[in-house]
Short mmCIF file of C-alpha atoms and ligand atoms in Angstrom, two decimals:
data_model
loop_
_atom_site.label_atom_id
_atom_site.label_comp_id
_atom_site.label_asym_id
_atom_site.label_seq_id
_atom_site.Cartn_x
_atom_site.Cartn_y
_atom_site.Cartn_z
CA UNK Q 20 3.29 -46.97 -54.23
CA UNK Q 21 4.90 -44.09 -52.66
CA UNK Q 22 7.56 -44.40 -50.11
CA UNK Q 23 6.59 -42.69 -46.88
CA UNK Q 24 8.50 -39.46 -46.53
CA UNK Q 25 10.27 -39.24 -43.25
CA UNK Q 26 9.39 -35.88 -41.76
CA UNK Q 27 12.25 -34.28 -39.97
CA UNK Q 28 11.51 -33.78 -36.30
CA UNK Q 29 11.65 -30.14 -35.16
CA UNK Q 30 14.88 -29.36 -33.37
CA UNK Q 31 13.14 -28.99 -30.03
CA UNK Q 32 11.93 -32.60 -30.19
CA UNK Q 33 15.20 -34.23 -31.06
CA UNK Q 34 16.62 -36.12 -28.10
CA UNK Q 35 20.16 -35.02 -27.67
CA UNK Q 36 22.69 -37.67 -26.84
CA UNK Q 37 24.24 -37.35 -23.40
CA UNK Q 38 27.11 -34.92 -23.27
CA UNK Q 39 25.74 -32.73 -26.04
CA UNK Q 40 23.79 -29.52 -25.54
CA UNK Q 41 25.29 -27.70 -22.62
CA UNK Q 42 25.39 -30.33 -19.95
CA UNK Q 43 22.85 -31.63 -17.51
CA UNK Q 44 20.52 -29.33 -15.64
CA UNK Q 45 20.97 -29.83 -11.91
CA UNK Q 46 17.99 -31.38 -10.17
CA UNK Q 47 17.01 -31.10 -6.55
CA UNK Q 48 14.19 -32.11 -4.24
CA UNK Q 49 11.75 -29.62 -2.85
CA UNK Q 50 8.77 -29.64 -0.54
CA UNK Q 51 5.93 -27.59 -1.91
CA UNK Q 52 3.25 -26.50 0.57
CA UNK Q 53 0.10 -25.07 -0.93
CA UNK Q 54 -2.67 -23.42 1.04
CA UNK Q 55 -5.84 -25.21 -0.01
CA UNK Q 56 -9.37 -23.90 0.28
CA UNK Q 57 -12.50 -25.38 -1.16
CA UNK Q 58 -15.72 -23.84 0.14
CA UNK Q 59 -17.71 -26.80 -1.21
CA UNK Q 60 -15.92 -29.09 1.21
CA UNK Q 61 -14.95 -26.96 4.18
CA UNK Q 62 -14.90 -23.36 5.33
CA UNK Q 63 -11.44 -23.94 6.73
CA UNK Q 64 -8.31 -23.64 4.65
CA UNK Q 65 -5.52 -26.16 5.17
CA UNK Q 66 -2.02 -26.87 3.89
CA UNK Q 67 -1.17 -29.72 1.53
CA UNK Q 68 2.39 -30.64 0.79
CA UNK Q 69 4.25 -32.59 -1.85
CA UNK Q 70 7.84 -33.74 -2.30
CA UNK Q 71 8.96 -33.06 -5.84
CA UNK Q 72 12.12 -33.49 -7.84
CA UNK Q 73 12.62 -30.33 -9.84
CA UNK Q 74 15.26 -28.87 -12.11
CA UNK Q 75 17.37 -25.75 -11.96
CA UNK Q 76 15.39 -24.18 -14.78
CA UNK Q 77 12.03 -24.78 -13.08
CA UNK Q 78 9.85 -22.10 -11.61
CA UNK Q 79 7.24 -22.27 -8.89
CA UNK Q 80 4.67 -22.51 -11.69
CA UNK Q 81 6.37 -25.68 -12.96
CA UNK Q 82 6.15 -27.18 -9.49
CA UNK Q 83 2.45 -26.32 -9.34
CA UNK Q 84 1.97 -27.87 -12.80
CA UNK Q 85 3.76 -31.02 -11.71
CA UNK Q 86 1.46 -31.29 -8.71
CA UNK Q 87 -1.66 -30.62 -10.76
CA UNK Q 88 -0.71 -32.91 -13.64
CA UNK Q 89 0.88 -35.77 -11.72
CA UNK Q 90 -0.34 -35.73 -8.13
CA UNK Q 91 -3.56 -33.87 -7.44
CA UNK Q 92 -5.62 -32.50 -10.30
CA UNK Q 93 -7.86 -30.56 -7.94
CA UNK Q 94 -5.19 -27.99 -7.10
CA UNK Q 95 -6.53 -24.78 -8.58
CA UNK Q 96 -4.64 -21.72 -9.71
CA UNK Q 97 -4.72 -19.22 -12.55
CA UNK Q 98 -2.11 -19.00 -15.22
CA UNK Q 99 -2.19 -18.17 -18.86
CA UNK Q 100 0.98 -16.99 -20.54
CA UNK Q 101 3.44 -18.66 -18.15
CA UNK Q 102 5.96 -15.98 -19.10
CA UNK Q 103 5.25 -12.98 -16.91
CA UNK Q 104 3.08 -11.13 -19.39
CA UNK Q 105 -0.57 -11.80 -18.60
CA UNK Q 106 -0.57 -11.16 -14.86
CA UNK Q 107 -2.67 -14.21 -13.95
CA UNK Q 108 -0.52 -15.99 -11.44
CA UNK Q 109 0.38 -13.56 -8.69
CA UNK Q 110 0.56 -15.47 -5.43
CA UNK Q 111 2.23 -15.30 -2.04
CA UNK Q 112 5.41 -17.34 -2.28
CA UNK Q 113 7.23 -17.69 1.02
CA UNK Q 114 5.27 -14.69 2.25
CA UNK Q 115 6.06 -12.42 -0.68
CA UNK Q 116 3.84 -11.56 -3.60
CA UNK Q 117 5.40 -12.97 -6.74
CA UNK Q 118 4.40 -14.31 -10.14
CA UNK Q 119 4.73 -18.08 -9.96
CA UNK Q 120 5.96 -18.05 -13.55
CA UNK Q 121 8.81 -15.65 -12.81
CA UNK Q 122 10.06 -17.19 -9.59
CA UNK Q 123 12.82 -19.74 -10.11
CA UNK Q 124 12.84 -22.50 -7.50
CA UNK Q 125 16.63 -22.34 -7.28
CA UNK Q 126 16.37 -18.75 -6.06
CA UNK Q 127 14.29 -19.86 -3.09
CA UNK Q 128 15.53 -21.66 -0.01
CA UNK Q 129 14.94 -25.25 -1.13
CA UNK Q 130 16.08 -26.68 2.20
CA UNK Q 131 12.77 -25.54 3.69
CA UNK Q 132 9.24 -26.12 2.38
CA UNK Q 133 8.19 -23.56 -0.19
CA UNK Q 134 4.94 -21.97 0.93
CA UNK Q 135 2.44 -20.93 -1.69
CA UNK Q 136 -0.71 -19.02 -0.67
CA UNK Q 137 -3.30 -16.94 -2.50
CA UNK Q 138 -2.63 -13.18 -2.53
CA UNK Q 139 -4.03 -11.49 0.56
CA UNK Q 140 -6.88 -9.06 0.94
CA UNK Q 141 -9.14 -10.38 -1.81
CA UNK Q 142 -11.81 -13.04 -1.23
CA UNK Q 143 -10.41 -16.51 -1.91
CA UNK Q 144 -12.59 -18.53 -4.26
CA UNK Q 145 -10.64 -21.77 -4.38
CA UNK Q 146 -7.06 -22.65 -3.47
CA UNK Q 147 -4.90 -19.96 -5.10
CA UNK Q 148 -7.73 -18.31 -7.01
CA UNK Q 149 -9.06 -15.06 -5.59
CA UNK Q 150 -11.94 -12.85 -6.65
CA UNK Q 151 -10.21 -10.06 -8.58
CA UNK Q 152 -13.39 -8.05 -9.12
CA UNK Q 153 -12.83 -5.55 -6.26
CA UNK Q 154 -9.37 -4.94 -7.71
CA UNK Q 155 -10.71 -4.29 -11.20
CA UNK Q 156 -13.51 -2.16 -9.79
CA UNK Q 157 -10.93 0.33 -8.47
CA UNK Q 158 -9.07 0.09 -11.76
CA UNK Q 159 -12.19 1.00 -13.71
CA UNK Q 160 -12.94 3.90 -11.39
CA UNK Q 161 -9.79 5.77 -12.39
CA UNK Q 162 -10.85 5.65 -16.08
CA UNK Q 163 -7.88 3.79 -17.57
CA UNK Q 164 -8.35 5.03 -21.11
CA UNK Q 165 -7.38 8.06 -23.15
CA UNK Q 166 -9.79 10.97 -22.78
CA UNK Q 167 -9.31 13.97 -25.04
CA UNK Q 168 -10.96 17.30 -25.70
CA UNK Q 169 -11.57 18.99 -29.01
CA UNK Q 170 -11.55 17.52 -32.46
CA UNK Q 171 -10.13 14.17 -33.25
CA UNK Q 172 -6.94 14.65 -35.23
CA UNK Q 173 -6.80 13.17 -38.70
CA UNK Q 174 -3.33 11.85 -37.98
CA UNK Q 175 -1.75 9.96 -35.16
CA UNK Q 176 -1.53 11.86 -31.84
CA UNK Q 177 2.13 12.71 -31.75
CA UNK Q 178 4.16 12.99 -28.58
CA UNK Q 179 7.76 13.91 -27.93
CA UNK Q 180 10.15 11.30 -26.60
CA UNK Q 181 10.45 13.31 -23.36
CA UNK Q 182 6.67 13.42 -22.91
CA UNK Q 183 6.48 9.70 -23.50
CA UNK Q 184 9.27 9.09 -21.02
CA UNK Q 185 7.36 10.93 -18.28
CA UNK Q 186 4.98 8.02 -17.66
CA UNK Q 187 6.98 5.18 -19.19
CA UNK Q 188 7.37 3.27 -15.93
CA UNK Q 189 3.65 3.03 -15.27
CA UNK Q 190 2.84 1.74 -18.77
CA UNK Q 191 4.42 -1.56 -17.81
CA UNK Q 192 1.65 -2.70 -15.47
CA UNK Q 193 0.11 -6.12 -16.22
CA UNK Q 194 -2.65 -5.84 -13.60
CA UNK Q 195 -1.50 -8.83 -11.62
CA UNK Q 196 -2.62 -7.30 -8.29
CA UNK Q 197 0.65 -8.26 -6.57
CA UNK Q 198 1.03 -4.66 -5.38
CA UNK Q 199 -2.49 -3.99 -4.16
CA UNK Q 200 -2.65 -7.32 -2.35
CA UNK Q 201 0.71 -6.66 -0.65
CA UNK Q 202 -0.50 -3.39 0.84
CA UNK Q 203 -1.37 -3.55 4.55
CA UNK Q 204 -3.76 -0.63 4.15
CA UNK Q 205 -5.68 -2.61 1.54
CA UNK Q 206 -5.72 -5.69 3.80
CA UNK Q 207 -7.56 -3.80 6.53
CA UNK Q 208 -10.88 -3.33 4.81
CA UNK Q 209 -10.34 -3.41 1.05
CA UNK Q 210 -11.61 0.15 0.71
CA UNK Q 211 -8.33 1.74 -0.41
CA UNK Q 212 -8.07 2.25 -4.18
CA UNK Q 213 -4.74 0.47 -3.98
CA UNK Q 214 -1.39 0.91 -5.73
CA UNK Q 215 -2.41 -0.66 -9.04
CA UNK Q 216 -5.29 1.77 -9.59
CA UNK Q 217 -2.98 4.69 -8.78
CA UNK Q 218 -0.25 3.36 -11.09
CA UNK Q 219 -2.72 3.13 -13.94
CA UNK Q 220 -4.12 6.59 -13.19
CA UNK Q 221 -0.53 7.87 -13.22
CA UNK Q 222 -0.14 6.37 -16.68
CA UNK Q 223 -2.81 8.77 -18.02
CA UNK Q 224 -2.42 11.73 -15.63
CA UNK Q 225 1.13 12.28 -16.89
CA UNK Q 226 0.35 11.53 -20.53
CA UNK Q 227 0.56 14.84 -22.42
CA UNK Q 228 -2.12 13.67 -24.87
CA UNK Q 229 -4.71 13.07 -22.19
CA UNK Q 230 -7.08 15.80 -21.01
CA UNK Q 231 -8.77 14.14 -18.03
CA UNK Q 232 -5.86 14.27 -15.59
CA UNK Q 233 -7.77 16.64 -13.31
CA UNK Q 234 -10.71 14.27 -13.14
CA UNK Q 235 -8.48 11.39 -12.15
CA UNK Q 236 -6.67 13.49 -9.55
CA UNK Q 237 -10.07 14.44 -8.14
CA UNK Q 238 -11.07 10.76 -7.98
CA UNK Q 239 -7.86 9.87 -6.14
CA UNK Q 240 -8.19 12.82 -3.73
CA UNK Q 241 -10.72 10.59 -2.00
CA UNK Q 242 -10.80 9.49 1.63
CA UNK Q 243 -9.79 6.07 0.27
CA UNK Q 244 -7.44 7.50 -2.34
CA UNK Q 245 -3.73 8.34 -2.40
CA UNK Q 246 -3.71 9.80 1.12
CA UNK Q 247 -4.19 6.35 2.62
CA UNK Q 248 -0.76 5.37 1.31
CA UNK Q 249 1.68 4.99 4.21
CA UNK Q 250 4.76 4.58 1.98
CA UNK Q 251 5.61 1.11 3.25
CA UNK Q 252 7.10 0.19 -0.16
CA UNK Q 253 5.50 -3.28 -0.09
CA UNK Q 254 4.03 -2.56 -3.52
CA UNK Q 255 7.35 -1.57 -5.10
CA UNK Q 256 8.92 -4.69 -3.64
CA UNK Q 257 6.14 -6.90 -4.99
CA UNK Q 258 5.82 -5.56 -8.54
CA UNK Q 259 7.02 -8.22 -11.00
CA UNK Q 260 7.46 -5.52 -13.62
CA UNK Q 261 9.84 -3.55 -11.46
CA UNK Q 262 7.58 -0.50 -11.51
CA UNK Q 263 8.52 2.11 -8.90
CA UNK Q 264 5.01 1.95 -7.52
CA UNK Q 265 5.57 4.02 -4.37
CA UNK Q 266 7.26 6.72 -6.44
CA UNK Q 267 4.30 6.84 -8.82
CA UNK Q 268 1.94 7.21 -5.86
CA UNK Q 269 4.06 10.08 -4.49
CA UNK Q 270 3.95 11.80 -7.85
CA UNK Q 271 0.18 11.59 -7.90
CA UNK Q 272 0.04 12.96 -4.33
CA UNK Q 273 2.23 15.84 -5.40
CA UNK Q 274 0.14 16.50 -8.49
CA UNK Q 275 -3.00 16.73 -6.34
CA UNK Q 276 -1.25 19.08 -3.92
CA UNK Q 277 0.17 21.42 -6.55
CA UNK Q 278 -3.19 21.57 -8.31
CA UNK Q 279 -4.92 22.58 -5.06
CA UNK Q 280 -2.41 25.11 -3.84
CA UNK J 50 -32.31 -14.12 -35.23
CA UNK J 51 -31.11 -12.11 -32.32
CA UNK J 52 -28.19 -13.68 -30.59
CA UNK J 53 -28.89 -13.68 -26.87
CA UNK J 54 -26.16 -11.83 -25.09
CA UNK J 55 -24.70 -13.82 -22.28
CA UNK J 56 -23.70 -11.53 -19.49
CA UNK J 57 -20.22 -11.90 -18.16
CA UNK J 58 -20.62 -13.86 -14.92
CA UNK J 59 -18.59 -11.29 -13.05
CA UNK J 60 -19.79 -8.00 -14.44
CA UNK J 61 -20.86 -5.57 -11.78
CA UNK J 62 -20.64 -8.08 -8.96
CA UNK J 63 -18.26 -6.82 -6.35
CA UNK J 64 -18.19 -8.48 -2.95
CA UNK J 65 -20.28 -6.17 -0.77
CA UNK J 66 -17.49 -5.49 1.72
CA UNK J 67 -15.36 -3.89 -0.96
CA UNK J 68 -17.60 -1.38 -2.63
CA UNK J 69 -16.90 2.17 -1.62
CA UNK J 70 -20.31 3.37 -0.57
CA UNK J 71 -20.17 7.15 -0.75
CA UNK J 72 -17.24 8.88 -2.28
CA UNK J 73 -16.10 11.58 0.09
CA UNK J 74 -14.00 13.92 -1.97
CA UNK J 75 -13.23 17.09 0.02
CA UNK J 76 -9.68 18.03 0.88
CA UNK J 77 -9.54 16.94 4.51
CA UNK J 78 -7.26 13.96 3.98
CA UNK J 79 -4.95 16.03 1.82
CA UNK J 80 -4.80 18.73 4.50
CA UNK J 81 -4.12 16.11 7.17
CA UNK J 82 -1.31 14.62 5.06
CA UNK J 83 0.25 18.02 4.47
CA UNK J 84 -0.12 18.98 8.13
CA UNK J 85 1.80 15.86 9.21
CA UNK J 86 4.80 16.86 7.08
CA UNK J 87 4.74 20.57 7.94
CA UNK J 88 4.17 20.05 11.68
CA UNK J 89 6.82 17.34 11.60
CA UNK J 90 9.43 19.75 10.25
CA UNK J 91 8.52 22.41 12.83
CA UNK J 92 8.44 19.80 15.61
CA UNK J 93 11.98 18.59 14.90
CA UNK J 94 13.31 22.10 15.52
CA UNK J 95 11.07 22.86 18.49
CA UNK J 96 11.56 19.52 20.25
CA UNK J 97 15.33 19.56 19.94
CA UNK J 98 15.65 23.16 21.13
CA UNK J 99 13.33 22.22 23.99
CA UNK J 100 15.41 19.17 24.89
CA UNK J 101 18.66 21.07 24.60
CA UNK J 102 17.63 24.05 26.73
CA UNK J 103 16.27 21.90 29.52
CA UNK J 104 18.60 18.94 29.52
CA UNK J 105 21.93 19.96 28.05
CA UNK J 106 22.47 23.68 28.48
CA UNK J 107 23.28 25.04 31.92
CA UNK J 108 23.44 22.39 34.63
CA UNK J 109 21.93 19.77 32.37
CA UNK J 110 19.27 17.34 33.51
CA UNK J 111 19.83 17.98 37.22
CA UNK J 112 18.55 21.53 36.88
CA UNK J 113 15.02 20.50 35.97
CA UNK J 114 12.69 21.09 38.87
CA UNK J 115 9.61 23.11 39.70
CA UNK J 116 11.64 26.27 39.92
CA UNK J 117 13.26 25.70 36.52
CA UNK J 118 9.91 25.32 34.82
CA UNK J 119 8.60 28.32 36.68
CA UNK J 120 11.58 30.33 35.52
CA UNK J 121 11.04 29.40 31.89
CA UNK J 122 7.37 30.21 31.95
CA UNK J 123 8.07 33.60 33.38
CA UNK J 124 9.18 34.54 29.87
CA UNK J 125 6.56 34.98 27.15
CA UNK J 126 8.99 33.49 24.61
CA UNK J 127 8.93 30.12 26.35
CA UNK J 128 5.23 30.41 27.02
CA UNK J 129 4.55 30.75 23.31
CA UNK J 130 7.20 28.14 22.46
CA UNK J 131 5.67 25.55 24.73
CA UNK J 132 2.16 26.48 23.66
CA UNK J 133 2.94 25.97 19.98
CA UNK J 134 4.82 22.76 20.77
CA UNK J 135 1.87 21.48 22.79
CA UNK J 136 -0.65 22.20 20.07
CA UNK J 137 1.47 20.92 17.21
CA UNK J 138 2.54 17.74 19.00
CA UNK J 139 -1.00 17.02 20.15
CA UNK J 140 -2.58 17.62 16.77
CA UNK J 141 0.23 15.75 15.01
CA UNK J 142 0.06 12.85 17.44
CA UNK J 143 -3.73 12.74 17.34
CA UNK J 144 -3.82 12.73 13.58
CA UNK J 145 -1.14 10.02 13.55
CA UNK J 146 -3.17 7.85 15.90
CA UNK J 147 -6.29 8.60 13.84
CA UNK J 148 -4.43 7.20 10.85
CA UNK J 149 -3.41 4.13 12.79
CA UNK J 150 -7.03 3.59 13.86
CA UNK J 151 -8.15 3.88 10.24
CA UNK J 152 -5.48 1.41 9.18
CA UNK J 153 -6.06 -1.20 11.84
CA UNK J 154 -9.70 -1.08 12.94
CA UNK J 155 -11.77 -3.14 10.56
CA UNK J 156 -15.27 -2.09 11.52
CA UNK J 157 -16.67 1.42 11.30
CA UNK J 158 -18.19 1.08 14.77
CA UNK J 159 -14.79 0.18 16.30
CA UNK J 160 -13.27 3.13 14.49
CA UNK J 161 -15.92 5.45 15.82
CA UNK J 162 -15.39 4.37 19.42
CA UNK J 163 -11.61 4.53 19.31
CA UNK J 164 -11.68 7.94 17.66
CA UNK J 165 -14.19 9.16 20.23
CA UNK J 166 -11.78 8.25 23.03
CA UNK J 167 -8.86 9.75 21.10
CA UNK J 168 -10.52 13.09 20.37
CA UNK J 169 -11.80 13.41 23.93
CA UNK J 170 -8.32 12.83 25.31
CA UNK J 171 -6.86 15.33 22.85
CA UNK J 172 -9.31 18.07 23.71
CA UNK J 173 -8.81 17.56 27.45
CA UNK J 174 -5.00 17.59 27.19
CA UNK J 175 -4.81 20.58 24.84
CA UNK J 176 -7.20 22.64 26.97
CA UNK J 177 -5.54 21.66 30.26
CA UNK J 178 -2.07 22.32 28.87
CA UNK J 179 -3.04 25.70 27.46
CA UNK J 180 -4.70 26.62 30.74
CA UNK J 181 -1.61 25.67 32.73
CA UNK J 182 0.79 27.63 30.51
CA UNK J 183 -1.22 30.84 30.88
CA UNK J 184 -2.44 30.56 34.47
CA UNK J 185 0.71 29.10 35.94
CA UNK J 186 1.61 30.85 39.18
CA UNK J 187 4.91 29.74 40.69
CA UNK J 188 4.10 31.31 44.05
CA UNK J 189 0.50 30.57 44.78
CA UNK J 190 -1.08 31.56 48.04
CA UNK J 191 -2.71 28.45 49.43
CA UNK J 192 -4.90 28.84 52.52
CA UNK J 193 -3.16 32.08 53.26
CA UNK J 194 0.27 30.45 53.15
CA UNK J 195 2.46 31.89 50.45
CA UNK J 196 6.17 31.38 49.96
CA UNK J 197 6.30 27.93 48.39
CA UNK J 198 9.84 28.34 47.11
CA UNK J 199 12.93 30.28 47.97
CA UNK J 200 12.71 32.52 44.92
CA UNK J 201 9.18 33.68 45.66
CA UNK J 202 8.86 37.21 46.92
CA UNK J 203 8.11 37.32 50.63
CA UNK J 204 4.78 38.88 51.22
C1 HEM V 284 10.36 15.01 15.90
C2 HEM V 284 9.68 15.50 14.91
C3 HEM V 284 8.62 14.73 14.17
C4 HEM V 284 8.60 14.53 12.82
C5 HEM V 284 9.60 15.00 11.79
C6 HEM V 284 7.41 13.75 12.53
C7 HEM V 284 7.01 13.39 11.25
C8 HEM V 284 5.94 12.58 10.97
C9 HEM V 284 5.41 12.31 9.67
C10 HEM V 284 5.93 12.86 8.35
C11 HEM V 284 4.37 11.45 9.82
C12 HEM V 284 3.49 10.91 8.71
C13 HEM V 284 3.86 9.49 8.33
C14 HEM V 284 2.97 8.97 7.25
O1 HEM V 284 2.04 9.65 6.81
O2 HEM V 284 3.22 7.86 6.81
C15 HEM V 284 4.25 11.16 11.22
C16 HEM V 284 3.35 10.31 11.77
C17 HEM V 284 3.10 10.19 13.10
N1 HEM V 284 3.66 10.95 14.11
FE1 HEM V 284 5.19 12.22 13.90
N2 HEM V 284 6.75 13.48 13.68
C18 HEM V 284 7.45 14.08 14.73
C19 HEM V 284 7.11 14.07 16.07
C20 HEM V 284 6.04 13.39 16.60
C21 HEM V 284 5.58 13.50 17.98
C22 HEM V 284 6.17 14.41 19.04
C23 HEM V 284 4.54 12.63 18.10
C24 HEM V 284 3.67 12.35 19.31
C25 HEM V 284 3.02 13.30 19.93
C26 HEM V 284 4.34 11.98 16.82
C27 HEM V 284 3.38 11.03 16.55
C28 HEM V 284 3.13 10.52 15.31
C29 HEM V 284 2.19 9.45 15.07
C30 HEM V 284 1.38 8.70 16.11
C31 HEM V 284 2.20 9.25 13.69
C32 HEM V 284 1.40 8.22 12.91
C33 HEM V 284 2.28 7.07 12.55
C34 HEM V 284 2.08 6.63 11.16
O3 HEM V 284 1.33 7.26 10.38
O4 HEM V 284 2.71 5.64 10.78
N3 HEM V 284 5.26 12.46 15.92
N4 HEM V 284 5.21 11.87 11.91
S1 SF4 V 285 1.92 -2.16 -10.64
FE1 SF4 V 285 3.16 -4.06 -10.79
S2 SF4 V 285 2.38 -5.31 -9.04
FE2 SF4 V 285 0.86 -3.72 -9.40
S3 SF4 V 285 -0.67 -4.68 -10.75
FE3 SF4 V 285 0.81 -3.57 -12.06
S4 SF4 V 285 2.35 -5.11 -12.62
FE4 SF4 V 285 1.20 -5.97 -10.88
S1 FES V 286 1.11 -16.86 -16.15
FE1 FES V 286 1.03 -14.98 -17.24
S2 FES V 286 2.13 -13.69 -15.87
FE2 FES V 286 2.49 -15.63 -14.98
#
């Protein structure tokens, strides 16, 4: 008979005795108000609220998880990576577009209810889930892929560090739609291409290896293109990746102008 | 055996309100955008010179009366100045309000009506203003009575 081998628990599962491991995380109570909408029940949206005890390391996403896992499983929202990479969980938190997974509760005013709504300007499907298809439609229209002329090189397409730097900022986009759905021009009728499409066009227009910059500039020289931008900076404020969205839009405007004149 | 391809449930389905029907390329919006910046720069200079000459220089605000305006428009420099200012401010203001209508009206029919009113007002004001600058007569003869102000030549 063999003696059962005692597997060592991974470090993350070992309960630390009190007083070890950097002290206790402060906890506090919050009120979370979520704008609910379920077209199968009612055409009207309403607010639901919960009192939760949360910790200093918790984010709005953790509060939503707590609600979904412990209070009301019908609360619907998108999230995937939970670490600000996939762009699934953009939502309006206290009136500002944020990723729920990057917004720490302790950075919000916890003395008041924390309001969570779906991003504006896109059709709400359920609770915090919106139909992203119009957003991706505009994204597809600007051809977000490398287009080249001539023969395919046998080696890698090389680029100088300076040329790479030119569009570095706009490579960071995770397509969360926080910018486009923070834009009042987009809210009006959803016709505007929106900041995200322009950011991703910028990414290729200013890429020295790409040969379809003119085509993209032509696409964005539309009635609903860059000229609808009113430089309100909502998009730059909303971007969880810190992209200078308004600046990128201005650069595309300037590129269209200099090409025409 | 051929594997049936299951179409992505979303592919190609965009809520009807969002699809851009016809793409209108053209350069009108670019021109309008550029015009706002260029006319803006010119307007800053023109408006402040205008304000200064009529309200600060000389006797200041108390000097502005019918005679003062008449005196200015006796000079072709001020005629042209005011004409350019009128046209630029009207076109700039009209295009600005056009933008606001585009940004706030949600239906194309509302947009059309508001713009109709806007353009009508613009045309009327620009034409009237231009007419006044060039046909302005400080000493008109009305029903045979001339001499409306002290500076008018006695007949
Ligand atoms: C004093 C010099 C002026 C400057 C430098 C100036 C500059 C500008 C600029 C650059 C814009 C475009 C803003 C944008 O595209 O986001 C604008 C918009 C506008 N301007 Fe002017 N402007 C001046 C005078 C005027 C005057 C005299 C009027 C009225 C007749 C006027 C009415 C407007 C309106 C209604 C808008 C649209 C507002 C908006 O787009 O948010 N401006 N101005
Ligand atoms: S530019 Fe920023 S806010 Fe806009 S979609 Fe990309 S990551 Fe999101
Ligand atoms: S869940 Fe992936 S970005 Fe927030």
